[in-house]
Coordinates of C-alpha atoms and ligand atoms in Angstrom, one line a residue:
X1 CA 10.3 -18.7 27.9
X2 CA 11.9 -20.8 24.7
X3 CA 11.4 -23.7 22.8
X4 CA 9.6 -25.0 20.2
X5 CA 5.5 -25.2 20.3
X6 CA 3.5 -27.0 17.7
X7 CA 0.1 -26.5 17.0
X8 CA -0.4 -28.9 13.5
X9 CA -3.7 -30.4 14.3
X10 CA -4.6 -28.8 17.1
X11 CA -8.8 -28.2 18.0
X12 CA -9.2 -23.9 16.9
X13 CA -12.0 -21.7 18.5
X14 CA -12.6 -18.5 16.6
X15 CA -14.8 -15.9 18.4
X16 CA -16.4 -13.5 16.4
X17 CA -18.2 -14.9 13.5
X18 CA -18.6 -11.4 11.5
X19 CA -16.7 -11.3 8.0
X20 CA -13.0 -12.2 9.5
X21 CA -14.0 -14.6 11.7
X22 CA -16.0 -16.7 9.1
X23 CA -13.2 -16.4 6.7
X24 CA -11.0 -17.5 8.9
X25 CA -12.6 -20.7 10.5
X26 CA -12.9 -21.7 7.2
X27 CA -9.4 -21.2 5.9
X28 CA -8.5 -23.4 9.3
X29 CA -11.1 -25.8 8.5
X30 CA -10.0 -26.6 5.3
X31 CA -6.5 -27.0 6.4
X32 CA -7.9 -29.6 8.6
X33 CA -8.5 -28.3 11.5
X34 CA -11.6 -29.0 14.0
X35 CA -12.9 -25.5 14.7
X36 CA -15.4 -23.5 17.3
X37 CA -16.9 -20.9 15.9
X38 CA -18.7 -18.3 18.8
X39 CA -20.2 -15.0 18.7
X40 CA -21.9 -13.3 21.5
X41 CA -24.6 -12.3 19.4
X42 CA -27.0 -15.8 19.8
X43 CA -27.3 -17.4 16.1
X44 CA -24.2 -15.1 14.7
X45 CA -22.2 -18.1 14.4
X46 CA -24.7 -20.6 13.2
X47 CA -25.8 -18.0 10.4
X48 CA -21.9 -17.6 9.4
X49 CA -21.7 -21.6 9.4
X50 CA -25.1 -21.9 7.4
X51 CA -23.6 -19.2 4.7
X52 CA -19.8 -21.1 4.8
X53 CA -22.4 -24.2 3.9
X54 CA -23.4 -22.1 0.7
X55 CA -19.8 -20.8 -0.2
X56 CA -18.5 -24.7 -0.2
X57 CA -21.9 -25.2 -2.3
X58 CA -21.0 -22.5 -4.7
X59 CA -16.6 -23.8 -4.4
X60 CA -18.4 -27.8 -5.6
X61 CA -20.2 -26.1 -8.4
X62 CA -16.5 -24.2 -9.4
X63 CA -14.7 -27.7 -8.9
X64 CA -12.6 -26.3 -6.9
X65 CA -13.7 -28.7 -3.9
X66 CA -15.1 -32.2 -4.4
X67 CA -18.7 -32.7 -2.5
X68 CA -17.2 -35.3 0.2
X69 CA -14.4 -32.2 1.0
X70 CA -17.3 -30.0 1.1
X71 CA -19.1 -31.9 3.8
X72 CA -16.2 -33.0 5.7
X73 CA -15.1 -29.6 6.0
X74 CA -18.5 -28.3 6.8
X75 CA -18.8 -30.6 9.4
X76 CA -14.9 -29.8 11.5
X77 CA -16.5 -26.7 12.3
X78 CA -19.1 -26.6 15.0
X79 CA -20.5 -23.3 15.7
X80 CA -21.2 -22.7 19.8
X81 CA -23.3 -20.7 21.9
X82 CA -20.9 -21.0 25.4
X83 CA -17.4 -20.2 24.7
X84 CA -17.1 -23.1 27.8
X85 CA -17.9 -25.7 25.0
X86 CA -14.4 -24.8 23.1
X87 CA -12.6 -25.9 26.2
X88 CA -10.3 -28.7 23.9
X89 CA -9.2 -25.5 21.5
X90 CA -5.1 -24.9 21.9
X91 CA -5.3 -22.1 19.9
X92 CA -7.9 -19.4 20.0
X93 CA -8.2 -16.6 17.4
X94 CA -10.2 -13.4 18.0
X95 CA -11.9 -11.6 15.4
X96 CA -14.5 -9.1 17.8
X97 CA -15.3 -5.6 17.7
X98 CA -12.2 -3.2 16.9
X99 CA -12.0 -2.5 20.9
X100 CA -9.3 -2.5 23.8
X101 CA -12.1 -4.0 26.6
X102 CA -13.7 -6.2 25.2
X103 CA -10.5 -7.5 23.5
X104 CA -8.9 -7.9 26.7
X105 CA -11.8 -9.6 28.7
X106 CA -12.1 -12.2 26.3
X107 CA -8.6 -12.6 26.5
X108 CA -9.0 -13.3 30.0
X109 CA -12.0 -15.5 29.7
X110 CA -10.1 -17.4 26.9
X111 CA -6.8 -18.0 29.2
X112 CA -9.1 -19.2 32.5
X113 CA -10.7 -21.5 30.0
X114 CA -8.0 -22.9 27.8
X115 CA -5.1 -22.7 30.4
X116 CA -2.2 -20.2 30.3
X117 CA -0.2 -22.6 27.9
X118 CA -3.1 -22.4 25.1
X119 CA -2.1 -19.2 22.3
X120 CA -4.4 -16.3 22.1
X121 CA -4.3 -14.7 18.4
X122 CA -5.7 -11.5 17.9
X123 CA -7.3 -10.4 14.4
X124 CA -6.8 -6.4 15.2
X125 CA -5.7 -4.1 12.8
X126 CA -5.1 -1.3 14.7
X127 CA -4.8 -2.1 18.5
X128 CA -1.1 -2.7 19.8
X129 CA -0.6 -6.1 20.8
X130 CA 2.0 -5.0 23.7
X131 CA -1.5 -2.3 24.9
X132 CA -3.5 -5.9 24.7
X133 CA -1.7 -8.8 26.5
X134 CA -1.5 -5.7 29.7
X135 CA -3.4 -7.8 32.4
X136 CA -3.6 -11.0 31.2
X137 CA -2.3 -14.0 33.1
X138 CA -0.4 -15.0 30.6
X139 CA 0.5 -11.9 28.4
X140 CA 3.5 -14.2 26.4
X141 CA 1.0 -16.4 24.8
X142 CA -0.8 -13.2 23.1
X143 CA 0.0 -12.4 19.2
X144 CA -1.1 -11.0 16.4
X145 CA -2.2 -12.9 13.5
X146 CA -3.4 -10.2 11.1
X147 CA -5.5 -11.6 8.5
X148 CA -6.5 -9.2 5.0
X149 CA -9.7 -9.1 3.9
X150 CA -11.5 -11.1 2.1
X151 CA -9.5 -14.2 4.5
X152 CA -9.7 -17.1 1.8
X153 CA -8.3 -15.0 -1.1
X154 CA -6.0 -12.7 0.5
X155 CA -2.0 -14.7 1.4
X156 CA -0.8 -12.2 3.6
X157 CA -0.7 -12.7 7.3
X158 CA 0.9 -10.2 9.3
X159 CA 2.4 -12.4 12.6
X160 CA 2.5 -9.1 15.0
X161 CA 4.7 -10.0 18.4
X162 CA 4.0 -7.5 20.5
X163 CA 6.9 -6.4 23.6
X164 CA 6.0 -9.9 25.5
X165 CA 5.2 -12.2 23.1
X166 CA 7.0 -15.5 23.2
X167 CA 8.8 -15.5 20.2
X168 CA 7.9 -19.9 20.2
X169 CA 4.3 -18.3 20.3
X170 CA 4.8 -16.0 17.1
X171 CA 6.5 -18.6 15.3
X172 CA 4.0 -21.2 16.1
X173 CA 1.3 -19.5 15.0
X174 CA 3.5 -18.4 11.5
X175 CA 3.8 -21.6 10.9
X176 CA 0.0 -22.5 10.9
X177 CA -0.3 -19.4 9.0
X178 CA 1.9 -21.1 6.1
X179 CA 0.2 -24.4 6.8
X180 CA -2.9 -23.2 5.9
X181 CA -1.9 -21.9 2.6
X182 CA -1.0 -18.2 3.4
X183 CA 2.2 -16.1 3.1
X184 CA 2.9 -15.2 6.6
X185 CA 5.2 -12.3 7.6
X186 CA 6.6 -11.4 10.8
X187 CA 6.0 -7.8 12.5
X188 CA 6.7 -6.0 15.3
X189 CA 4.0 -4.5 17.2
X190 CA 3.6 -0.5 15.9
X191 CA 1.1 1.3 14.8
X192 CA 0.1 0.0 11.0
X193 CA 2.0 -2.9 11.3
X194 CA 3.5 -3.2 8.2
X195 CA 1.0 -3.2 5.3
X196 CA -1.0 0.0 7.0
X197 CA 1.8 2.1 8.0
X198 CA 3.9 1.7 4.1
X199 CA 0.7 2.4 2.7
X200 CA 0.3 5.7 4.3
X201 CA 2.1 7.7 1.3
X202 CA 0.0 5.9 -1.5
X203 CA -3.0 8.0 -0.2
X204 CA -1.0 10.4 1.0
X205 CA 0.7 12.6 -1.9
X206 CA -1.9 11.9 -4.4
X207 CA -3.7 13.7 -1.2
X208 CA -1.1 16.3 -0.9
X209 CA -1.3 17.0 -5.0
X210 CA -5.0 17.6 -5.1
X211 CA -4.9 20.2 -2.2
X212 CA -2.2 22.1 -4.2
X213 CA -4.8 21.6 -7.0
X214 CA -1.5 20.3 -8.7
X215 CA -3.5 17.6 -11.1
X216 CA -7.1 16.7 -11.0
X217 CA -7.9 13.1 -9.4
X218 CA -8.2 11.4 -12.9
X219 CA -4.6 12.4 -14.2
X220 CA -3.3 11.8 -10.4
X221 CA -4.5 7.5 -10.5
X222 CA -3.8 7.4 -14.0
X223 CA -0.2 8.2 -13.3
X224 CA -0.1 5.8 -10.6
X225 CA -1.7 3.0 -12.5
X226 CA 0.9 3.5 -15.2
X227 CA 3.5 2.9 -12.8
X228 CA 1.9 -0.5 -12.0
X229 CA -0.9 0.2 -9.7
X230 CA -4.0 -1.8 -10.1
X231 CA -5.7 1.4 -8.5
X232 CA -4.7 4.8 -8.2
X233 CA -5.1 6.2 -5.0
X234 CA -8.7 8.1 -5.7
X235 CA -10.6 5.4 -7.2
X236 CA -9.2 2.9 -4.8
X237 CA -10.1 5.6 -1.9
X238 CA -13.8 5.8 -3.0
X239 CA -13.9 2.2 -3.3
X240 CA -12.5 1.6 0.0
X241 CA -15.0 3.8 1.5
X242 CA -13.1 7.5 2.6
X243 CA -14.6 7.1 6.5
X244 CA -13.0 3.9 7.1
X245 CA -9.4 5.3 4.9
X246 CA -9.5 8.4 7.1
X247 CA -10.1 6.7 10.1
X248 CA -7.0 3.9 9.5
X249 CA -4.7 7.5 9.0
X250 CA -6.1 9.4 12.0
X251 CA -5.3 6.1 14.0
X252 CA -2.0 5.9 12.1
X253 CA -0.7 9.8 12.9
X254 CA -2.3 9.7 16.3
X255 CA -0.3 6.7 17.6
X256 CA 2.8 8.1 16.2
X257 CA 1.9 11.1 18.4
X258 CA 1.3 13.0 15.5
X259 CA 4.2 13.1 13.3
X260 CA 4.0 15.2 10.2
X261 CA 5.0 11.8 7.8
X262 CA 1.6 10.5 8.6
X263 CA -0.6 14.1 8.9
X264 CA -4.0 13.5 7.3
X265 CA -5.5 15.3 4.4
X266 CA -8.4 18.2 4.8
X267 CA -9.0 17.1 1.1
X268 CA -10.2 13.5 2.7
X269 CA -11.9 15.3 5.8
X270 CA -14.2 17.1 3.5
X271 CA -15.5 14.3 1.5
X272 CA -16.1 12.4 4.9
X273 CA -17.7 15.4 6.6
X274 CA -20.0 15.8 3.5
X275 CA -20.9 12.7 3.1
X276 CA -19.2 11.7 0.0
X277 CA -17.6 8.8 1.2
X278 CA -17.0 6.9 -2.5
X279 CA -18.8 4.3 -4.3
X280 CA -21.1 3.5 -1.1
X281 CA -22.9 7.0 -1.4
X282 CA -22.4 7.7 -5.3
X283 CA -19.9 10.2 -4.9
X284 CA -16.4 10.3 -3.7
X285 CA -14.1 11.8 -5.8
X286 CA -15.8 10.9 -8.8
X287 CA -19.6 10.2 -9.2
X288 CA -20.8 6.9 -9.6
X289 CA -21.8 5.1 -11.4
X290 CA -20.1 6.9 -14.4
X291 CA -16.4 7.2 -12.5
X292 CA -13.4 9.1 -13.8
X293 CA -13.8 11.4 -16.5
X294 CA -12.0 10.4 -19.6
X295 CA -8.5 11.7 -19.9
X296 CA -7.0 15.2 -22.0
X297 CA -5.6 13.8 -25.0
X298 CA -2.0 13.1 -26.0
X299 CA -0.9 16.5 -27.2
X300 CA 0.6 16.5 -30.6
X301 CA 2.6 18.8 -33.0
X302 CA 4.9 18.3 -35.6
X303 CA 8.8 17.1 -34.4
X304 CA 10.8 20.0 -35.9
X305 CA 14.0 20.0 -34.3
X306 CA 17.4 20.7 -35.7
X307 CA 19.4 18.5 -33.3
X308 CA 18.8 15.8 -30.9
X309 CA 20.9 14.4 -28.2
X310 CA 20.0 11.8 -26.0
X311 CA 21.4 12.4 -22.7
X312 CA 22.3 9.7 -19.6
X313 CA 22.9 5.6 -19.4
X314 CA 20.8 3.4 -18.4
X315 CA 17.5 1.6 -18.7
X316 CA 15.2 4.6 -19.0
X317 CA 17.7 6.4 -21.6
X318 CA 18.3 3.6 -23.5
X319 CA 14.6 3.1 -24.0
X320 CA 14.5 6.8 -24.7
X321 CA 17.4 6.5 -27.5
X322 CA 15.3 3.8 -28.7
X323 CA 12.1 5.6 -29.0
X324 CA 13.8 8.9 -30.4
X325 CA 15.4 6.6 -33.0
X326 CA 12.0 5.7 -33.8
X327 CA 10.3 8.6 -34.1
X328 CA 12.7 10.3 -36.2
X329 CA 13.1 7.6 -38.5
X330 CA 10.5 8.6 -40.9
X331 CA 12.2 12.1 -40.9
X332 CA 15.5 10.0 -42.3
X333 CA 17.9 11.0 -39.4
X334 CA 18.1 10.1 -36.1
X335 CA 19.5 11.2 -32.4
X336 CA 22.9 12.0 -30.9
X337 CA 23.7 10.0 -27.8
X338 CA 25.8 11.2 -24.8
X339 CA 25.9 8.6 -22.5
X340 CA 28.6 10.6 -20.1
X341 CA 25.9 13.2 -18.3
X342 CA 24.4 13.5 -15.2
X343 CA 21.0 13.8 -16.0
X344 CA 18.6 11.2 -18.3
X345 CA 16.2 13.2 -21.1
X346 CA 16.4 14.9 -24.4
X347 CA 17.9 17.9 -25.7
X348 CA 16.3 19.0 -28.4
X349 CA 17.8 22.3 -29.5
X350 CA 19.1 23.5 -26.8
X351 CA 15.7 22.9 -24.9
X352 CA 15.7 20.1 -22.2
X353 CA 13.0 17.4 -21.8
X354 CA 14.7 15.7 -18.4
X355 CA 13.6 12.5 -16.6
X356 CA 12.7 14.0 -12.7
X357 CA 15.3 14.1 -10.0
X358 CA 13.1 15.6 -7.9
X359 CA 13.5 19.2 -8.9
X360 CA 10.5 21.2 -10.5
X361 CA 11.1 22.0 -13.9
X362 CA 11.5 26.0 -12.9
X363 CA 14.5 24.8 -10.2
X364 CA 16.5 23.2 -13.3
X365 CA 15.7 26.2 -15.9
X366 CA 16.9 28.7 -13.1
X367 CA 19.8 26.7 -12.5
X368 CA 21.0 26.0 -16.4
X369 CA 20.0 29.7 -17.3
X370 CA 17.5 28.7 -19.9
X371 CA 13.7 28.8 -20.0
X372 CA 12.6 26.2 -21.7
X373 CA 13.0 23.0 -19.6
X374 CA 10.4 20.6 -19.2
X375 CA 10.7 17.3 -16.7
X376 CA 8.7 14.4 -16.8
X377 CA 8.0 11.6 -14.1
X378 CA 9.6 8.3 -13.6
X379 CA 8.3 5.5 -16.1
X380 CA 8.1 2.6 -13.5
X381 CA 6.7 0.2 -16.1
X382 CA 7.9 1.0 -19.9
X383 CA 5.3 0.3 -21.8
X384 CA 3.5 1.7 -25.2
X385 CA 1.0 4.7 -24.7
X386 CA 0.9 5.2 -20.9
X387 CA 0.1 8.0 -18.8
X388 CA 3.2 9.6 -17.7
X389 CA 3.1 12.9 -16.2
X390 CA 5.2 16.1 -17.1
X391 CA 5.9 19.3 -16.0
X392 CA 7.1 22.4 -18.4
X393 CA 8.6 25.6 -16.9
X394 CA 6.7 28.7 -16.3
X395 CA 9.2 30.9 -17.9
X396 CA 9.4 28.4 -20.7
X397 CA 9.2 29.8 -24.5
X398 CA 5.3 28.9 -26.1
X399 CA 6.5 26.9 -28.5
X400 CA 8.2 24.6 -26.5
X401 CA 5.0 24.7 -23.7
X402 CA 3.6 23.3 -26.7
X403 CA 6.5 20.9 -28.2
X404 CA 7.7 19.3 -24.6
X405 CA 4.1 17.0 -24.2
X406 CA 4.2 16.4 -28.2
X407 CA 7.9 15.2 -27.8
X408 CA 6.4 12.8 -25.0
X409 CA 3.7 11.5 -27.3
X410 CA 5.7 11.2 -30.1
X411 CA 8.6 9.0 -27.7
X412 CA 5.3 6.3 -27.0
X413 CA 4.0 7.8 -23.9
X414 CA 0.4 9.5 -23.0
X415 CA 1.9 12.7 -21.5
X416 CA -0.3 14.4 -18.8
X417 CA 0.5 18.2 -18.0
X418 CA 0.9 18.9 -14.4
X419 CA 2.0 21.5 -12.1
X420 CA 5.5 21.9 -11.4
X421 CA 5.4 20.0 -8.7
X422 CA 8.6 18.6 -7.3
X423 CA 9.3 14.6 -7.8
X424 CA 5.8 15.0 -9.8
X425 CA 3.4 11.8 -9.0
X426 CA 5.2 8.2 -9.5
X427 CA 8.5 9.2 -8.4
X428 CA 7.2 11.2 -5.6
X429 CA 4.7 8.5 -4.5
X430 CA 7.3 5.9 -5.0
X431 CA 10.2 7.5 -3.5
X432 CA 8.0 8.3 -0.1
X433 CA 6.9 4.6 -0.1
X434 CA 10.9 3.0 0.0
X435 CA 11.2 5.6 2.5
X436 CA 8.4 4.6 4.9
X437 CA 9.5 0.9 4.3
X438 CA 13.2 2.2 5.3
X439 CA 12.0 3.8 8.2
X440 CA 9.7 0.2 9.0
X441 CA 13.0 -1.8 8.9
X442 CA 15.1 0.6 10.5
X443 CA 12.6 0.7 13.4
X444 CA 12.6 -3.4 13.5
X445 CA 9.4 -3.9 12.2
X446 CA 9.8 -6.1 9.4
X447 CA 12.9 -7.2 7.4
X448 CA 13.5 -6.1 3.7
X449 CA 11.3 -9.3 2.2
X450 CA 8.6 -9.5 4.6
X451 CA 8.1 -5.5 3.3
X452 CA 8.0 -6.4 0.1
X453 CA 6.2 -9.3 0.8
X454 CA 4.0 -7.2 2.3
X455 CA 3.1 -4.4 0.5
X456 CA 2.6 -7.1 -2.6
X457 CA 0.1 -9.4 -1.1
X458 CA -1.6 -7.0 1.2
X459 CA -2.1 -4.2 -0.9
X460 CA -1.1 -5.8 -4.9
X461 CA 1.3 -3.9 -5.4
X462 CA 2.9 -4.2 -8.4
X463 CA 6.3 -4.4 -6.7
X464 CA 7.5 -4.3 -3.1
X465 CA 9.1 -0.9 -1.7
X466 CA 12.6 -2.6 -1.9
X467 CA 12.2 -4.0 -5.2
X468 CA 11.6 -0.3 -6.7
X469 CA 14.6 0.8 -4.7
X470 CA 16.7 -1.9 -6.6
X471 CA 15.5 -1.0 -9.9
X472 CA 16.4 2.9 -8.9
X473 CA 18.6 4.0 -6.6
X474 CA 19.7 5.1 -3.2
X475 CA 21.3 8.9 -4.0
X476 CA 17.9 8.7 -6.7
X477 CA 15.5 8.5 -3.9
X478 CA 17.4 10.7 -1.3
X479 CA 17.4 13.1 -4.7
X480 CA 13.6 13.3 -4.6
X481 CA 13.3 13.1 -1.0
X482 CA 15.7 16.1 -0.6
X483 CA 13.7 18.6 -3.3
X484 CA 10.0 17.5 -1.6
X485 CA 11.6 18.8 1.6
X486 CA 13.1 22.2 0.1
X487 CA 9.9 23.0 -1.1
X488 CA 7.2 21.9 1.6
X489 CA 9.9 22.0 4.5
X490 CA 8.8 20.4 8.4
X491 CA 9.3 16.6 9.0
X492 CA 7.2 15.2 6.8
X493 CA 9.9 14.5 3.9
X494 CA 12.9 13.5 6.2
X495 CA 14.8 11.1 4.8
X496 CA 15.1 7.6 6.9
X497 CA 18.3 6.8 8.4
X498 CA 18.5 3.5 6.8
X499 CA 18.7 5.6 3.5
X500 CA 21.4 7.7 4.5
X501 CA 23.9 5.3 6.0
X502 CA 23.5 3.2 3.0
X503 CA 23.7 6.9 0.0
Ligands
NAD1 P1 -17.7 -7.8 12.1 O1 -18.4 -6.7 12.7 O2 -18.0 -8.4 10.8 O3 -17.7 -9.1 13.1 C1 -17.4 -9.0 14.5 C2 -18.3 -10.0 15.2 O4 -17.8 -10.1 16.5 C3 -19.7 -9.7 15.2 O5 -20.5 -10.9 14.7 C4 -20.1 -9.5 16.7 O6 -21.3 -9.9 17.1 C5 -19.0 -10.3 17.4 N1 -18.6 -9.8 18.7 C6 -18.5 -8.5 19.1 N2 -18.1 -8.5 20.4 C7 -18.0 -9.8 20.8 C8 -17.5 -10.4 22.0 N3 -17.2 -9.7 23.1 N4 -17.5 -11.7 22.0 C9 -17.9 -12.5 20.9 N5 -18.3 -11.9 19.8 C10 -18.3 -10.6 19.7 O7 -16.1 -7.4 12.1 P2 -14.9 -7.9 11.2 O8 -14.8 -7.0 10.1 O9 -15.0 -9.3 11.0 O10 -13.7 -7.5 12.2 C11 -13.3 -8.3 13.3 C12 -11.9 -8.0 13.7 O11 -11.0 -8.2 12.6 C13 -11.7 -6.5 14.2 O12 -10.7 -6.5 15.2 C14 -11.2 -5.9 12.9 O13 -10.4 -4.7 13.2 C15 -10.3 -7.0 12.3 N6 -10.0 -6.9 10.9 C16 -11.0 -6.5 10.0 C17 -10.7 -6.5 8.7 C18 -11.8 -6.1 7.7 O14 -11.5 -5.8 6.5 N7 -13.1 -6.2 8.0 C19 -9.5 -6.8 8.2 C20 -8.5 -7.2 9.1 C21 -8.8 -7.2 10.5

């Protein structure tokens, strides 16, 4: 099937009036839209359009609507108790219970009623479209239109085609999508989609840290929200609630017929098996409401050093140069540069403070011959007095064990001691997440920008996966990649294809 299908203006029913299906008659609604709004629960969907009633109330009061907008909106949606009544609608959207059957009769119930030419969208976050349109008279006219939560704030749409969708179908309803005010992306039906799948890494090193007992939980999100994050990945977990998180990565590793890239953590299990399932019970990884306990402080000690040489070119070094300059200003001197090396840090009498390319701080000590190495982690975001994490090696001198953090402190930066773990947290974190995004495109999920786009409007982050990969590079990531998978070894930190043909 081809060609070109409109649906500007077209009559909407949305079944399932819970908290997607409210959000997202109204989002249609307000785009103009005359909406059905059913629920098989009798007086769900009159209850959802008596509370959208008090939302438009509370969006007058905010000016952000005028009163006459209000009611006119109000009034294009019509909640109904017989799906029959929605007979006019061209374009149905589901938002029902997270299950295949029910999912599918509907589906079939909706293309007897509407005709085989209306389009079916599917809300699912989880359930493969492909799995869904099995059956159904007209499986082409099935797609995903994957709205975040809460619908009326959130841009992204994920537009999921699944192996039979009309591709007139997909674009059709992408083009409401962007109609109605939101950032729509096309995907490829696989498990995640986009936004669910990239994500995986985010939760799951901070994971892999803590059950190496590598940092504690507070030092693991502050690392991450230095590098951007509006969350790091244990607040944001007990926020999110760690049953509904564990269940999106069981769903995640199972489909992929459990692949070691997506294994879950027996860190998460226990909190959900005991009950502590974040902010919603008082305790997740923190207890509530006090939250994270405050940070160690900055170490400090008098900058005694002989000699100084800034090693490396680049952004990061030349902020370091910069800083160094800075610090030792007071003393009346100032660093060395050597722009010509392979590796980005400070040497500072013959000890090395290096920027991380992956390798634990022992791996480059053993290698250079020399105990006292420290590295620390990838400053994503340069700015004044944030968390950075370091490493020192375990062989290294006391004096520098001491000196490496103060050197940190000293170049602007609130150094956290960690475990010599390899690729420490941002740069491990981040290097995982371009990879899972390589792996995405390679795979024909998304494209480069509708990643990005993605992972910035469905998640906030600071920066798509591609746009870190840009400000980094190729052979910098592999770098990273490689040492995770020397020391932990199975699948789980293969580098994607779409990184290697392009090192
Ligand atoms: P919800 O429980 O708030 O609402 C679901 C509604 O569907 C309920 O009112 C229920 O009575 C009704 N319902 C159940 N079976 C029905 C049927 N056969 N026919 C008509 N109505 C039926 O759930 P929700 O959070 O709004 O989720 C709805 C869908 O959206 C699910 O597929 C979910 O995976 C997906 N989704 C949820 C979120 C989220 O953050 N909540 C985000 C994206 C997608």
């Amino acid at each position: 099937m081809s060609g070109t299908l409109n649906l500007a203006g077209a009559p909407v029913v949305v079944v399932g009036a819970g908290i997607m299906g409210a959000g997202i008659a109204q989002v249609a609604a307000q785009a103009g839209h005359r909406v059905f709004l059913h629920d098989a629960r009798a007086g769900a969907a009159a209850s959802a359009h008596a509370k959208l009633g008090e939302t438009f109330t509370t969006l007058v009061a905010k000016g952000k609507l005028t009163a006459d907008e209000a009611a006119a909106t109000l009034a294009r949606i019509t909640p109904i108790n017989q799906l029959e009544e929605a007979a006019s609608a061209r374009l149905a959207i589901e938002a029902i219970v997270e299950q295949v059957e029910p999912k599918r009769a509907l589906f079939v119930q909706l293309q007897t009623l509407l005709g085989p030419d209306a389009v079916i969208a599917t809300n699912t976050s989880s359930i493969s479209v492909t799995a869904l349109a099995q059956g159904l008279p007209a499986p082409e006219r099935l797609v995903g239109m994957h709205f975040f939560n809460p619908v009326a704030l959130m841009k992204l749409v994920e537009v999921v085609s699944g192996l039979r969708t009309a591709p007139e179908v997909a674009q059709a309803v992408f083009e409401r999508a962007a109609a109605w005010g939101k950032t729509p992306v096309h995907a490829a039906s696989t498990p995640g989609f986009i936004v669910n799948r990239i994500a995986r890494p985010y939760y799951a090193e901070t994971l892999a840290l803590l059950l190496e007992r590598a940092a504690p939980p507070e030092v693991l999100d502050a690392c991450l929200r230095a590098a951007g994050f509006r969350m790091g990945p244990c607040e944001l977990t007990d926020l999110i609630g760690h049953d509904t998180n564990f269940a999106v990565t069981r769903s995640v590793y199972e489909a992929f017929f459990y692949d070691a890239r997506f294994v879950p953590s027996p860190v998460q299990r226990d909190l959900v098996d005991g009950g502590l399932l974040g902010r919603k019970t008082g305790r997740g990884f923190y207890c509530y409401p006090e939250g994270a306990p405050a940070l160690p402080p900055a170490p400090e000690a008098a900058l005694v050093a002989g000699e100084v040489i800034v090693h490396g070119s680049g952004p990061i070094a030349d902020a370091l140069a910069a800083a160094a300059t800075a610090a030792l200003a007071p003393q009346g001197w100032g660093p060395a540069r050597d722009q010509t090396s392979d590796w980005i840090g400070l040497r500072i009498d013959g000890a090395r403070l290096q920027l991380t390319d992956g390798r634990p701080a022992r791996t480059v000590a053993q290698q250079l011959g020399t105990p006292d190495v420290a590295v620390f982690d990838r400053p994503f975001v340069l700015k004044d007095g944030s968390a950075l994490a370091y490493a020192v090696a375990p062989g290294a001198n006391p004096d520098w064990q001491l000196r490496a953090g103060a050197w940190l402190t000293r170049l602007g930066h609130h150094p956290l001691r960690m475990e010599d773990a390899p690729g420490l947290v941002a740069a491990r974190t981040i290097a995982m997440l371009i990879n899972e995004a390589a792996d995405a495109v390679q795979q024909g999920v998304c494209d480069e920008a509708g990643a990005d786009a993605a992972m910035k409007l469905g998640v906030n982050y600071p920066a798509g996966p591609f746009e870190w990969l840009a400000g980094w590079s190729v052979a910098g990531v592999l770098a990273v990649l490689h040492e995770l998978d020397a020391c932990y070894g199975g699948a789980r930190y293969r580098a994607s294809p779409w990184l290697q043909r392009r090192a």
